[in-house]
Amino acid sequence: MVRKVIEKFEVEYLQVMDEQGNVDNSLMPKISDEQVKWMYETMVLSRTFDDKAFNLQRQGRIGTYIQFKGQEGSQIGAMAALEDKDWLFPMYRSGAALIARKTPLHQLLLYSGGDERGLLCSKDINNFPIAIPVGTQNLHAAGCAMASRFKGEKTVSLVFMGDGATSKMDFLTGMNFAGVFKAPCIFVCENNQFAISVSRKIQTAAETIAQKSIAFGFKGMQVDGNDVFAMYKAVSEAVENARNGNGPALIEAYTYRMCDHSTSDDASKYRDPKEMEEWKAKDPIDRLEKYMRNKGLLDDSYRAKVAEDAKNKVEAAVEEYEKTPAPNPEDMFTYMFAEMPLQLKEQLEEYRRLK
Amino acid sequence: MVKATIVQAVNMALDLELGRDRNVVVMGEDVGVNGGVFRATDGLQKKHGKERVIDTPLSEEAIIGTAVGMAVNGMRPVAEIQFSGFVYSGFDQLFSHAARIRNRSRGRFSVPLVVRTPAGAGIRALELHCEQGEAFFAHAVGLKMVIPSTPYDAKGLLLAAIRDPDPVIFYEPMRLYRAIKEDIPEDDYTVPIGKARIAQQGDDLTVISWGALSKFTLDAIQNNKVNAEVIDLRSIYPWDSEAVLNSVKKTGRAVIVHEAPRTSGFGAEIAATIAERAMLELEAPVVRVTGYDTAVPFARTEMEYVPSEKRIMDGVNKVLKF
Ligand SMILES: Cc1ncc(C[n+]2csc(CCOP(=O)(O)OP(=O)(O)O)c2C)c(N)n1
């Protein structure tokens, strides 16, 4: 008889840049000044867009909008590690990731304005449509990555989900399939501490979300999600590993939702405002700005120019959105099937007769 | 021509398509080494390889959900769900995603996926191994739903389903898996989705059925020498309302026979369509002969649930004598 420890696991945490913008050079990923600027500009653009979209909703110019304020670092850091041919499986809060992945801003407004054309994606980039049901996209990403592997292609799939989604079986079975088939799939959980009003502690008794991958046979890592460099580094390493045929990874981006859950929510009902103040001090954009100032990559005039450019782009997008003609209502029939079946043809005729 | 059962016909279709199209993969529980619990995929892994005939972990939701992702990325997965009673944990993926991704992406992405699953009672199986729920899928907009009842149709419809650019649920009538053997072509052919089969021509009434019951309905009609037009619907969505209405307009009477529970069963859709479009040609109310709104009982009682010859003839006579 014997009783002994047969397995031991460790979960790494990664932070490259602290809240004052100081980086640990031994951890700093290789990254050009151009890339740093791209990150900064994309984060500022995303934040500007997010604030504007919130106001548009309040003015009744778009419908429900889901803010991502505070999560720009984790999304844009992750996206910097992908190529266009790679696959992104976004969720409703992935606006910053979609902006980083070349989605025209007015399309995001169209989407929130109640127009399916907002989900159109150019053929030059593989952005899957936004998932509204929590967690379901994990399986699509795992399957897409399995297909890449079976076809011998070097593309990877990256999927975003929240901490709430980690309680769902599609998250767990998605990781299980990805693990078994060594699928090049990167699972990025943005742990923003809440699923609407439910705190992270109510989702799982586990100490971290990162450790959940261990049960499926691959590595998980917790990363400071408000540190764009740490996210870039962790995702880049996971992507390279996946491209080389070594299978999936889970990355828990430890972050905070610096906004309500959605424009229909009021977070003051369930969150302590002090918490928000603490997290404001960790803002991903401020932190990058401090770093860039120290490095001589940012001065007041560059900062003002980036802000001005972002504002102009967002204003142009609002204009483009508001002048977009209404969609053709017949489109509701058009895209159901490649070829319209008999029953739908009959209903389309009825629609035309009575519209 | 070669003599084949429905299981063999399914196997032939999969073999042919795996050979013809590199993007086709077969996936599911026990489909590889074991060749499927009904042997529908027997020998396929040996011939086409482990990466084309894939033994997956045990999760219906994940089989269907990953198959959706694979289909989006250019493959044509044929997923097997071992018994149709277990498909429901994957229903979310079918209803919310497979069926909607073409529409959601305005045509940029599509899901050419087939979900094969044995359905129906009558083989003395365990609980939830004998369900038939075609109406769920017909009601999940964006899915196609078919049920062959002969070896010829099984092969031809499966080939059509795999080549279809949209997701197709393919029910296999378990009770008939090995009950019929017929000559079917060894070569490639398809049976179009959305077209019914006239199993027997007749004048006095129209009897519409599908799945295993289309055989037993035809048997009942023939045993009792009724001059009925017997229609095997084959496709539940889209369905061949033209064939049904043409026949009903000719005979003036209709009976619908299905195994699934009556309330909101697909028979209701057919009856409503007949009422809307052929009311004036009807000489009698449309009658449904169906399973009850009960759980399918265990083996000792299950044949009390499935419409029997007696119940089918009761419906037929009601309509004929009205
Ligand atoms: C399957 C499902 N259940 C419930 C909802 C309603 N809902 C939308 S978002 C949400 C919370 C999700 O939280 P989390 O996964 O942590 O992501 P976050 O919104 O915080 O980014 C809920 C319950 C839904 N969209 N989908």
XYZ file of C-alpha atoms and ligand atoms in Angstrom:
703
model
C 0.000 0.000 0.000
C 1.116 3.490 -0.667
C -0.112 6.965 -0.317
C 1.908 9.633 -2.064
C 1.702 12.768 -4.151
C 1.597 11.764 -7.817
C 1.149 15.161 -9.446
C 1.897 18.739 -8.473
C 0.938 21.835 -10.329
C 1.973 25.434 -10.395
C 0.203 28.450 -11.781
C 2.306 31.358 -12.973
C 1.392 35.005 -12.685
C 2.841 37.547 -15.087
C 3.202 41.271 -14.808
C 5.789 43.066 -16.943
C 4.866 46.672 -16.277
C 3.763 47.971 -12.916
C 1.174 50.612 -12.204
C 3.765 53.403 -12.489
C 4.755 52.271 -15.960
C 8.066 50.719 -14.892
C 8.936 47.546 -16.778
C 11.026 44.599 -15.757
C 13.502 44.400 -18.636
C 14.148 40.717 -18.111
C 10.439 40.071 -18.744
C 9.815 42.715 -21.393
C 8.837 41.100 -24.716
C 10.637 42.108 -27.879
C 8.530 44.882 -29.232
C 9.256 47.789 -31.561
C 8.472 51.430 -30.793
C 6.009 51.313 -33.664
C 4.143 48.453 -32.032
C 4.050 50.254 -28.704
C 2.579 53.280 -30.438
C 0.045 51.129 -32.239
C -1.019 49.667 -28.906
C -1.364 53.079 -27.342
C -3.226 54.587 -30.270
C -5.593 51.620 -30.511
C -6.280 51.727 -26.796
C -7.029 55.444 -26.900
C -9.221 54.997 -29.961
C -11.103 52.165 -28.248
C -11.644 54.157 -25.057
C -12.805 57.185 -27.043
C -15.190 55.025 -29.018
C -16.482 53.302 -25.893
C -17.242 56.599 -24.147
C -18.924 57.962 -27.245
C -21.031 54.838 -27.762
C -22.204 55.026 -24.159
C -23.341 58.618 -24.744
C -25.029 57.683 -28.003
C -27.016 55.070 -26.151
C -28.047 57.592 -23.507
C -29.171 59.918 -26.282
C -31.193 57.137 -27.876
C -29.053 57.078 -31.013
C -28.066 53.413 -30.618
C -29.612 50.501 -28.686
C -28.035 48.434 -25.930
C -24.300 48.925 -25.847
C -21.790 46.843 -23.929
C -18.826 48.809 -22.693
C -15.353 47.362 -22.274
C -13.793 50.255 -20.377
C -10.805 49.048 -18.376
C -10.278 45.964 -20.536
C -8.496 47.661 -23.454
C -5.086 46.444 -22.284
C -5.993 42.794 -22.174
C -7.828 42.828 -25.488
C -5.364 44.888 -27.475
C -2.330 43.210 -25.946
C -3.758 39.843 -27.001
C -4.645 41.033 -30.489
C -1.134 42.344 -31.064
C -0.003 38.706 -30.965
C -2.304 37.555 -33.790
C -2.027 37.683 -37.561
C -4.995 38.509 -39.775
C -5.274 34.928 -40.965
C -5.668 33.769 -37.358
C -9.175 33.429 -36.014
C -10.790 35.658 -33.407
C -13.896 34.443 -31.588
C -15.193 37.538 -29.837
C -17.921 37.958 -27.223
C -20.188 40.927 -26.677
C -17.521 42.741 -24.613
C -14.726 42.337 -27.177
C -15.117 45.742 -28.797
C -11.497 46.779 -28.249
C -10.306 43.496 -29.758
C -12.532 44.029 -32.778
C -11.220 47.557 -33.215
C -7.673 46.206 -33.052
C -8.725 43.630 -35.663
C -9.637 46.301 -38.235
C -13.389 46.371 -37.706
C -14.667 49.690 -39.080
C -15.985 51.684 -36.106
C -19.296 52.501 -37.738
C -20.013 48.790 -37.966
C -19.847 48.458 -34.209
C -22.387 51.271 -34.028
C -24.553 49.581 -36.630
C -24.495 46.459 -34.511
C -25.593 48.304 -31.396
C -28.016 50.262 -33.516
C -29.831 47.039 -34.370
C -28.432 46.325 -37.833
C -26.985 42.898 -38.656
C -24.618 44.470 -41.162
C -22.619 45.516 -38.136
C -21.378 41.922 -37.999
C -20.047 41.916 -41.547
C -16.412 40.965 -41.668
C -14.021 41.577 -44.528
C -12.689 38.475 -46.260
C -9.155 39.611 -45.443
C -9.455 38.862 -41.765
C -11.017 36.040 -39.777
C -13.194 37.694 -37.172
C -16.111 35.499 -36.245
C -19.394 37.211 -35.342
C -19.880 38.296 -31.711
C -21.266 35.612 -29.378
C -24.212 36.744 -27.283
C -24.934 33.496 -25.397
C -22.265 33.346 -22.708
C -19.481 30.827 -23.296
C -20.780 29.112 -26.434
C -17.973 30.512 -28.572
C -15.409 28.379 -26.773
C -16.503 25.339 -28.739
C -16.375 27.153 -32.058
C -12.830 28.258 -31.364
C -11.794 24.767 -30.293
C -13.392 23.235 -33.412
C -11.933 25.867 -35.707
C -8.499 25.185 -34.237
C -9.034 21.436 -34.622
C -9.770 22.038 -38.305
C -6.568 24.093 -38.674
C -4.660 21.196 -37.209
C -6.370 18.531 -39.336
C -5.765 20.600 -42.472
C -2.124 21.159 -41.541
C -2.512 24.949 -41.463
C -0.482 27.146 -39.149
C -3.334 29.399 -38.060
C -4.456 29.670 -34.462
C -7.833 30.486 -32.934
C -8.223 32.853 -29.998
C -11.396 33.115 -27.982
C -12.483 35.605 -25.331
C -14.826 34.790 -22.492
C -15.632 36.284 -19.113
C -15.214 34.791 -15.660
C -18.926 33.924 -15.592
C -18.500 31.795 -18.704
C -16.001 29.559 -16.936
C -18.877 27.942 -15.041
C -20.428 26.720 -18.271
C -19.813 23.380 -19.846
C -18.965 24.799 -23.261
C -15.915 26.417 -21.673
C -14.917 23.177 -19.988
C -15.658 20.828 -22.884
C -14.096 23.284 -25.305
C -10.847 23.118 -23.361
C -11.166 19.359 -23.099
C -11.508 18.885 -26.862
C -8.742 21.386 -27.577
C -6.488 19.523 -25.155
C -7.215 16.062 -26.540
C -6.722 17.134 -30.157
C -3.813 19.479 -29.398
C -5.742 22.191 -31.146
C -3.988 25.538 -31.632
C -6.513 27.398 -29.527
C -5.853 30.193 -27.037
C -8.566 30.623 -24.413
C -8.455 34.112 -22.949
C -10.641 34.606 -19.908
C -11.033 38.254 -19.040
C -11.680 37.967 -15.353
C -13.215 41.373 -14.726
C -14.370 40.202 -11.274
C -18.076 40.214 -12.099
C -20.696 38.445 -14.175
C -23.256 41.227 -14.148
C -23.677 41.416 -10.346
C -22.259 38.026 -9.392
C -18.741 38.170 -8.071
C -15.979 35.913 -9.255
C -15.965 34.033 -5.937
C -19.465 32.786 -6.613
C -18.443 31.322 -9.980
C -15.847 28.944 -8.631
C -14.242 27.770 -5.429
C -10.930 27.537 -7.277
C -8.274 30.061 -6.303
C -7.676 31.104 -9.917
C -9.351 30.598 -13.261
C -5.951 29.974 -14.814
C -5.651 26.650 -13.017
C -8.733 25.255 -14.739
C -6.713 24.245 -17.798
C -4.592 21.916 -15.709
C -7.450 19.431 -15.543
C -7.454 19.364 -19.339
C -3.758 18.734 -19.726
C -2.363 22.095 -20.676
C -0.938 25.230 -19.186
C -2.853 28.094 -17.668
C -1.407 31.424 -16.627
C -2.746 34.409 -14.756
C -1.707 37.707 -16.255
C -2.134 41.295 -15.161
C -4.825 42.125 -17.696
C -4.241 45.867 -17.311
C -0.648 45.423 -18.433
C -0.682 45.432 -22.202
C 2.908 44.126 -22.377
C 2.211 41.174 -20.123
C -0.838 40.263 -22.177
C 1.130 40.591 -25.394
C 3.922 38.427 -24.018
C 1.686 35.716 -22.594
C -0.471 35.469 -25.697
C 2.520 35.607 -28.056
C 4.149 32.710 -26.252
C 0.908 30.752 -26.303
C 0.421 31.497 -30.006
C 3.928 30.413 -30.895
C 3.539 27.247 -28.899
C 0.210 26.502 -30.567
C 1.556 27.214 -34.047
C 4.338 24.751 -33.403
C 1.820 22.015 -32.767
C 2.019 22.027 -28.987
C -1.642 22.631 -28.351
C -3.812 25.074 -26.453
C -3.333 27.479 -23.553
C -5.543 29.266 -21.073
C -4.785 32.827 -20.092
C -6.648 34.498 -17.279
C -6.481 38.238 -17.745
C -6.974 39.660 -14.274
C -8.779 42.924 -14.839
C -11.757 45.046 -13.909
C -14.874 46.268 -15.656
C -14.625 50.045 -15.177
C -18.224 50.476 -16.243
C -21.674 48.970 -15.810
C -22.309 45.516 -17.240
C -24.262 47.099 -20.069
C -26.233 50.248 -20.749
C -29.195 48.545 -19.022
C -27.273 47.910 -15.806
C -26.435 49.970 -12.726
C -23.346 48.573 -11.042
C -23.667 50.843 -8.028
C -26.303 48.406 -6.761
C -23.723 45.696 -6.215
C -20.244 47.197 -6.278
C -18.384 49.253 -3.751
C -17.307 52.536 -5.382
C -14.010 52.305 -3.502
C -13.157 49.284 -5.601
C -13.519 51.341 -8.758
C -11.145 53.968 -7.347
C -8.549 51.315 -6.625
C -8.790 49.965 -10.143
C -8.665 53.431 -11.696
C -5.139 53.635 -10.371
C -4.352 50.559 -12.458
C -5.885 51.886 -15.676
C -4.190 50.183 -18.621
C -3.971 53.336 -20.716
C -2.511 55.578 -17.995
C 0.063 52.954 -17.253
C 1.220 52.644 -20.844
C 1.314 56.409 -21.133
C 3.670 56.682 -18.144
C 5.931 54.068 -19.664
C 5.999 55.833 -23.002
C 6.713 59.194 -21.424
C 9.665 57.737 -19.534
C 10.928 56.137 -22.737
C 10.555 59.339 -24.709
C 7.879 57.780 -26.921
C 5.195 60.210 -25.809
C 5.084 63.924 -25.156
C 2.208 66.342 -24.710
C 1.867 67.122 -28.372
C 1.829 63.443 -29.423
C -0.658 62.694 -26.671
C -2.930 65.500 -27.851
C -2.612 64.395 -31.437
C -3.580 60.804 -30.615
C -6.587 62.026 -28.670
C -7.585 64.351 -31.506
C -7.202 61.628 -34.156
C -9.282 59.234 -32.086
C -12.002 61.829 -31.640
C -12.072 62.553 -35.368
C -12.260 58.884 -36.272
C -15.086 58.305 -33.858
C -16.996 61.371 -35.078
C -16.575 60.201 -38.667
C -17.877 56.766 -37.661
C -20.937 58.263 -36.001
C -21.627 60.236 -39.158
C -21.167 57.154 -41.323
C -23.448 55.166 -39.037
C -26.178 57.765 -39.004
C -26.209 58.182 -42.753
C -26.287 54.429 -43.423
C -29.632 53.675 -45.018
C -31.890 51.197 -43.258
C -31.220 47.585 -44.144
C -33.443 45.774 -46.606
C -35.961 43.955 -44.410
C -35.998 41.094 -46.916
C -32.506 40.308 -45.711
C -34.151 38.497 -42.807
C -35.059 35.829 -45.369
C -31.966 36.111 -47.547
C -29.316 34.703 -45.263
C -31.106 31.829 -43.570
C -29.940 29.287 -46.144
C -27.691 29.261 -49.199
C -30.759 28.402 -51.236
C -34.158 29.528 -49.991
C -36.359 26.543 -49.180
C -39.999 26.310 -50.262
C -41.495 27.319 -46.920
C -39.381 30.469 -46.711
C -40.101 31.419 -50.319
C -43.797 31.299 -49.553
C -43.328 33.440 -46.456
C -41.206 35.944 -48.362
C -44.018 36.309 -50.897
C -46.432 36.914 -48.056
C -44.100 39.528 -46.606
C -43.848 41.313 -49.951
C -47.604 41.328 -50.362
C -48.290 42.799 -46.942
C -45.367 45.073 -46.135
C -26.351 -2.549 -57.635
C -25.691 -4.065 -54.253
C -28.024 -5.352 -51.554
C -27.825 -3.145 -48.502
C -29.574 -2.387 -45.232
C -30.003 1.175 -43.974
C -26.911 0.860 -41.768
C -24.899 -0.374 -44.722
C -26.273 2.375 -46.929
C -25.167 4.970 -44.375
C -21.742 3.378 -44.259
C -21.494 3.395 -48.058
C -22.430 7.065 -48.248
C -19.850 8.040 -45.629
C -17.168 5.921 -47.297
C -17.902 7.422 -50.689
C -17.864 10.985 -49.427
C -14.724 10.539 -47.304
C -13.049 9.283 -50.457
C -14.382 12.054 -52.660
C -13.888 15.159 -50.490
C -10.814 15.738 -48.294
C -12.769 18.157 -46.115
C -15.284 15.572 -44.989
C -14.631 14.114 -41.550
C -16.703 11.733 -39.464
C -16.656 12.376 -35.713
C -18.366 11.150 -32.583
C -18.324 8.680 -29.726
C -17.014 5.238 -30.705
C -17.173 5.975 -34.436
C -13.505 5.151 -35.033
C -11.914 1.978 -33.764
C -15.270 0.474 -32.873
C -17.062 1.574 -36.033
C -20.035 2.955 -34.118
C -22.350 1.188 -31.709
C -24.611 0.301 -34.670
C -21.622 -0.304 -36.980
C -22.628 2.581 -39.210
C -18.995 3.695 -39.442
C -17.503 0.210 -39.494
C -14.126 0.043 -41.248
C -14.046 3.728 -42.078
C -11.250 4.697 -39.709
C -9.040 1.900 -40.984
C -9.575 3.035 -44.535
C -9.551 6.815 -44.149
C -7.382 7.368 -41.082
C -7.704 8.635 -37.542
C -7.843 12.280 -38.511
C -10.784 11.739 -40.857
C -12.811 9.332 -38.733
C -12.382 10.768 -35.293
C -13.095 9.200 -31.930
C -14.006 12.162 -29.740
C -14.326 12.594 -26.000
C -17.797 11.984 -24.654
C -19.711 15.239 -24.916
C -22.631 15.784 -27.271
C -22.475 19.514 -26.781
C -18.807 19.591 -27.648
C -19.112 17.212 -30.604
C -21.699 19.496 -32.160
C -20.081 22.748 -31.016
C -16.620 21.870 -32.277
C -18.125 20.516 -35.486
C -19.667 23.973 -35.972
C -16.208 25.527 -35.594
C -14.702 22.999 -37.979
C -17.417 23.667 -40.555
C -16.824 27.401 -40.313
C -13.145 26.711 -41.008
C -13.840 24.923 -44.273
C -14.459 21.332 -43.261
C -17.585 19.239 -43.733
C -18.012 17.386 -40.474
C -20.475 14.540 -40.170
C -21.062 14.253 -36.441
C -22.670 11.189 -34.967
C -24.770 11.481 -31.824
C -25.008 7.949 -30.538
C -28.746 8.144 -29.699
C -31.087 10.980 -30.524
C -32.232 11.296 -26.915
C -28.788 12.697 -26.123
C -28.711 15.355 -28.786
C -30.392 17.877 -26.528
C -27.301 18.921 -24.609
C -26.013 19.938 -28.037
C -29.285 21.578 -29.016
C -28.021 24.979 -27.875
C -25.208 24.728 -30.401
C -27.643 23.715 -33.149
C -30.345 26.225 -32.324
C -28.200 29.203 -31.349
C -25.271 28.736 -33.692
C -25.257 26.114 -36.457
C -28.635 27.376 -37.611
C -27.802 31.068 -37.402
C -24.180 31.637 -38.335
C -24.894 32.195 -42.045
C -27.533 34.773 -41.155
C -25.559 36.330 -38.316
C -22.501 36.828 -40.495
C -24.577 38.054 -43.461
C -23.310 35.134 -45.502
C -19.599 35.425 -44.730
C -19.557 32.159 -42.733
C -21.623 29.031 -43.159
C -22.001 25.710 -41.392
C -22.068 22.730 -43.756
C -22.593 20.269 -40.935
C -24.484 16.981 -40.731
C -25.598 15.549 -37.408
C -26.520 11.886 -37.823
C -28.428 10.253 -35.041
C -30.437 7.045 -34.618
C -34.010 7.789 -33.603
C -37.242 6.074 -32.711
C -38.661 3.345 -30.532
C -39.138 -0.340 -31.100
C -35.773 -1.912 -30.379
C -36.241 -2.552 -26.673
C -33.583 -0.020 -25.777
C -32.962 1.894 -22.569
C -34.657 5.079 -21.510
C -33.877 8.049 -23.768
C -32.523 5.696 -26.426
C -35.801 5.723 -28.337
C -36.883 9.325 -28.761
C -38.019 10.922 -31.949
C -38.214 14.704 -31.852
C -38.105 15.958 -35.429
C -40.397 18.889 -34.635
C -37.777 20.455 -32.348
C -35.406 20.697 -35.280
C -38.043 21.762 -37.787
C -38.846 24.594 -35.387
C -35.204 25.623 -35.008
C -35.066 28.030 -37.921
C -31.997 27.590 -40.093
C -31.722 23.826 -39.755
C -32.743 21.196 -42.251
C -34.198 17.952 -40.965
C -34.479 14.666 -42.849
C -35.446 11.063 -42.029
C -34.972 8.366 -44.636
C -36.846 5.086 -44.318
C -35.249 2.962 -47.034
C -31.640 2.034 -47.808
C -31.857 3.835 -51.157
C -33.009 7.053 -49.541
C -30.573 6.680 -46.640
C -27.581 6.737 -48.969
C -28.935 9.358 -51.346
C -30.177 11.702 -48.640
C -26.983 11.390 -46.621
C -24.901 12.312 -49.657
C -27.211 15.252 -50.309
C -26.971 16.285 -46.651
C -23.163 16.200 -46.595
C -22.983 18.278 -49.780
C -25.603 20.728 -48.547
C -24.099 24.125 -47.686
C -26.236 24.361 -44.526
C -26.650 22.251 -41.375
C -28.755 19.123 -41.720
C -30.068 16.868 -38.961
C -30.160 13.322 -40.271
C -32.354 10.952 -38.273
C -31.754 7.259 -38.858
C -34.744 5.030 -38.051
C -33.221 2.585 -35.598
C -36.045 0.098 -35.881
C -35.392 -0.218 -39.610
C -31.584 -0.232 -39.434
C -31.423 -3.862 -40.470
C -35.078 -4.584 -41.165
C -34.982 -3.942 -44.892
C -32.491 -4.971 -47.540
C -32.788 -3.590 -51.031
C -30.715 -3.110 -54.147
C -29.048 0.267 -54.181
C -26.506 1.708 -56.613
C -22.882 1.419 -55.591
C -22.221 4.691 -57.386
C -22.788 8.238 -56.413
C -26.358 9.549 -56.403
C -28.320 11.954 -54.265
C -31.921 12.198 -53.127
C -32.953 15.847 -52.995
C -33.733 17.340 -49.575
C -37.274 18.694 -49.474
C -38.879 16.121 -51.772
C -41.304 13.472 -50.541
C -41.501 9.928 -51.913
C -44.772 8.451 -53.056
C -44.489 4.974 -51.573
C -47.776 3.837 -53.109
C -50.219 5.490 -55.474
C -53.890 5.442 -54.532
C -57.182 7.282 -54.767
C -59.266 6.990 -51.617
C -57.132 8.832 -49.090
C -53.639 10.159 -48.499
C -51.570 8.746 -45.670
C -48.491 10.743 -44.752
C -45.745 9.344 -42.586
C -41.970 9.280 -42.115
C -39.171 7.402 -40.427
C -39.720 3.846 -39.280
C -43.476 4.348 -39.304
C -43.547 4.968 -43.022
C -42.740 1.278 -43.499
C -45.263 0.099 -40.922
C -47.912 2.450 -42.256
C -47.424 1.083 -45.750
C -47.604 -2.461 -44.368
C -50.883 -1.645 -42.619
C -52.370 -0.120 -45.765
C -51.300 -3.096 -47.869
C -52.400 -5.714 -45.317
C -55.830 -4.123 -45.288
C -55.968 -3.565 -49.040
C -56.785 0.117 -48.756
C -56.568 2.131 -51.962
C -54.484 4.827 -50.271
C -51.780 7.122 -51.574
C -48.940 6.621 -49.123
C -46.408 9.404 -48.817
C -43.054 9.022 -47.104
C -42.278 12.643 -46.286
C -38.473 12.013 -45.918
C -37.738 15.701 -45.357
C -39.288 17.442 -42.387
C -37.716 20.817 -43.099
C -38.062 21.923 -45.754
C -41.048 19.700 -46.415
C -42.783 18.814 -49.641
C -46.105 20.557 -49.122
C -46.644 20.413 -52.876
C -46.659 16.622 -52.972
C -48.924 16.440 -49.933
C -51.399 19.042 -51.199
C -51.524 17.566 -54.700
C -52.317 14.181 -53.259
C -54.886 15.469 -50.773
C -56.601 17.495 -53.493
C -56.905 14.256 -55.454
C -58.103 12.009 -52.614
C -59.957 14.523 -50.441
C -58.889 12.759 -47.257
C -55.725 12.691 -45.168
C -54.253 10.804 -42.244
C -50.914 11.738 -40.746
C -48.981 9.071 -38.865
C -45.975 9.875 -36.712
C -44.210 8.426 -33.746
C -43.424 11.642 -31.873
C -45.932 12.998 -29.330
C -49.042 14.587 -30.813
C -49.095 18.054 -29.300
C -47.011 20.380 -31.484
C -45.757 17.362 -33.424
C -44.967 17.902 -37.090
C -48.354 16.423 -37.972
C -49.917 19.631 -36.692
C -47.983 21.625 -39.274
C -49.137 19.374 -42.078
C -52.749 19.367 -40.906
C -52.751 23.156 -40.628
C -51.311 23.521 -44.111
C -53.955 21.184 -45.544
C -56.640 23.201 -43.753
C -55.266 26.443 -45.146
C -54.807 25.338 -48.704
C -57.065 22.407 -49.461
C -60.061 22.935 -47.192
C -62.553 22.933 -49.998
C -61.225 19.708 -51.476
C -61.500 17.865 -48.148
C -64.279 15.350 -47.619
C -63.335 14.591 -44.028
C -61.374 16.159 -41.190
C -57.663 15.409 -41.179
C -56.762 12.803 -38.568
C -53.471 12.344 -36.746
C -52.264 8.986 -35.485
C -49.295 9.631 -33.255
C -47.333 8.760 -30.170
C -48.899 10.011 -26.960
C -47.793 13.050 -24.957
C -45.957 10.686 -22.641
C -42.427 9.542 -22.121
C -41.694 6.599 -24.399
C -42.340 3.702 -22.000
C -39.735 1.070 -21.295
C -39.370 -2.003 -23.458
C -42.267 -4.029 -22.095
C -44.723 -1.282 -22.934
C -43.108 0.676 -25.735
C -45.148 -0.874 -28.530
C -48.273 0.372 -26.777
C -46.894 3.853 -27.385
C -45.849 3.506 -31.026
C -48.829 3.746 -33.412
C -49.808 0.167 -34.259
C -51.566 -1.247 -37.293
C -54.775 -1.146 -35.288
C -54.380 2.533 -34.475
C -53.333 3.400 -38.004
C -56.372 1.582 -39.398
C -58.626 3.258 -36.880
C -57.478 6.628 -38.210
C -57.820 5.471 -41.811
C -61.342 4.180 -41.233
C -62.419 7.306 -39.381
C -61.438 9.372 -42.374
C -62.840 6.971 -44.972
C -66.184 6.568 -43.226
C -66.700 10.202 -42.299
C -26.026 31.487 -21.683
C -26.335 32.845 -21.186
N -26.862 33.004 -19.954
C -27.143 34.249 -19.508
C -26.923 35.345 -20.287
C -27.240 36.748 -19.758
N -25.937 37.379 -19.427
C -25.322 38.159 -20.316
S -23.809 38.605 -19.824
C -23.940 37.771 -18.368
C -22.784 37.769 -17.410
C -21.566 37.210 -18.038
O -20.447 37.457 -17.243
P -18.965 37.084 -17.669
O -18.939 35.773 -18.370
O -18.106 37.208 -16.473
O -18.567 38.164 -18.749
P -18.599 39.752 -18.607
O -19.998 40.191 -18.997
O -18.266 40.109 -17.202
O -17.601 40.262 -19.569
C -25.179 37.159 -18.279
C -25.657 36.370 -17.124
C -26.393 35.125 -21.576
N -26.124 36.130 -22.432
N -26.084 33.880 -21.985
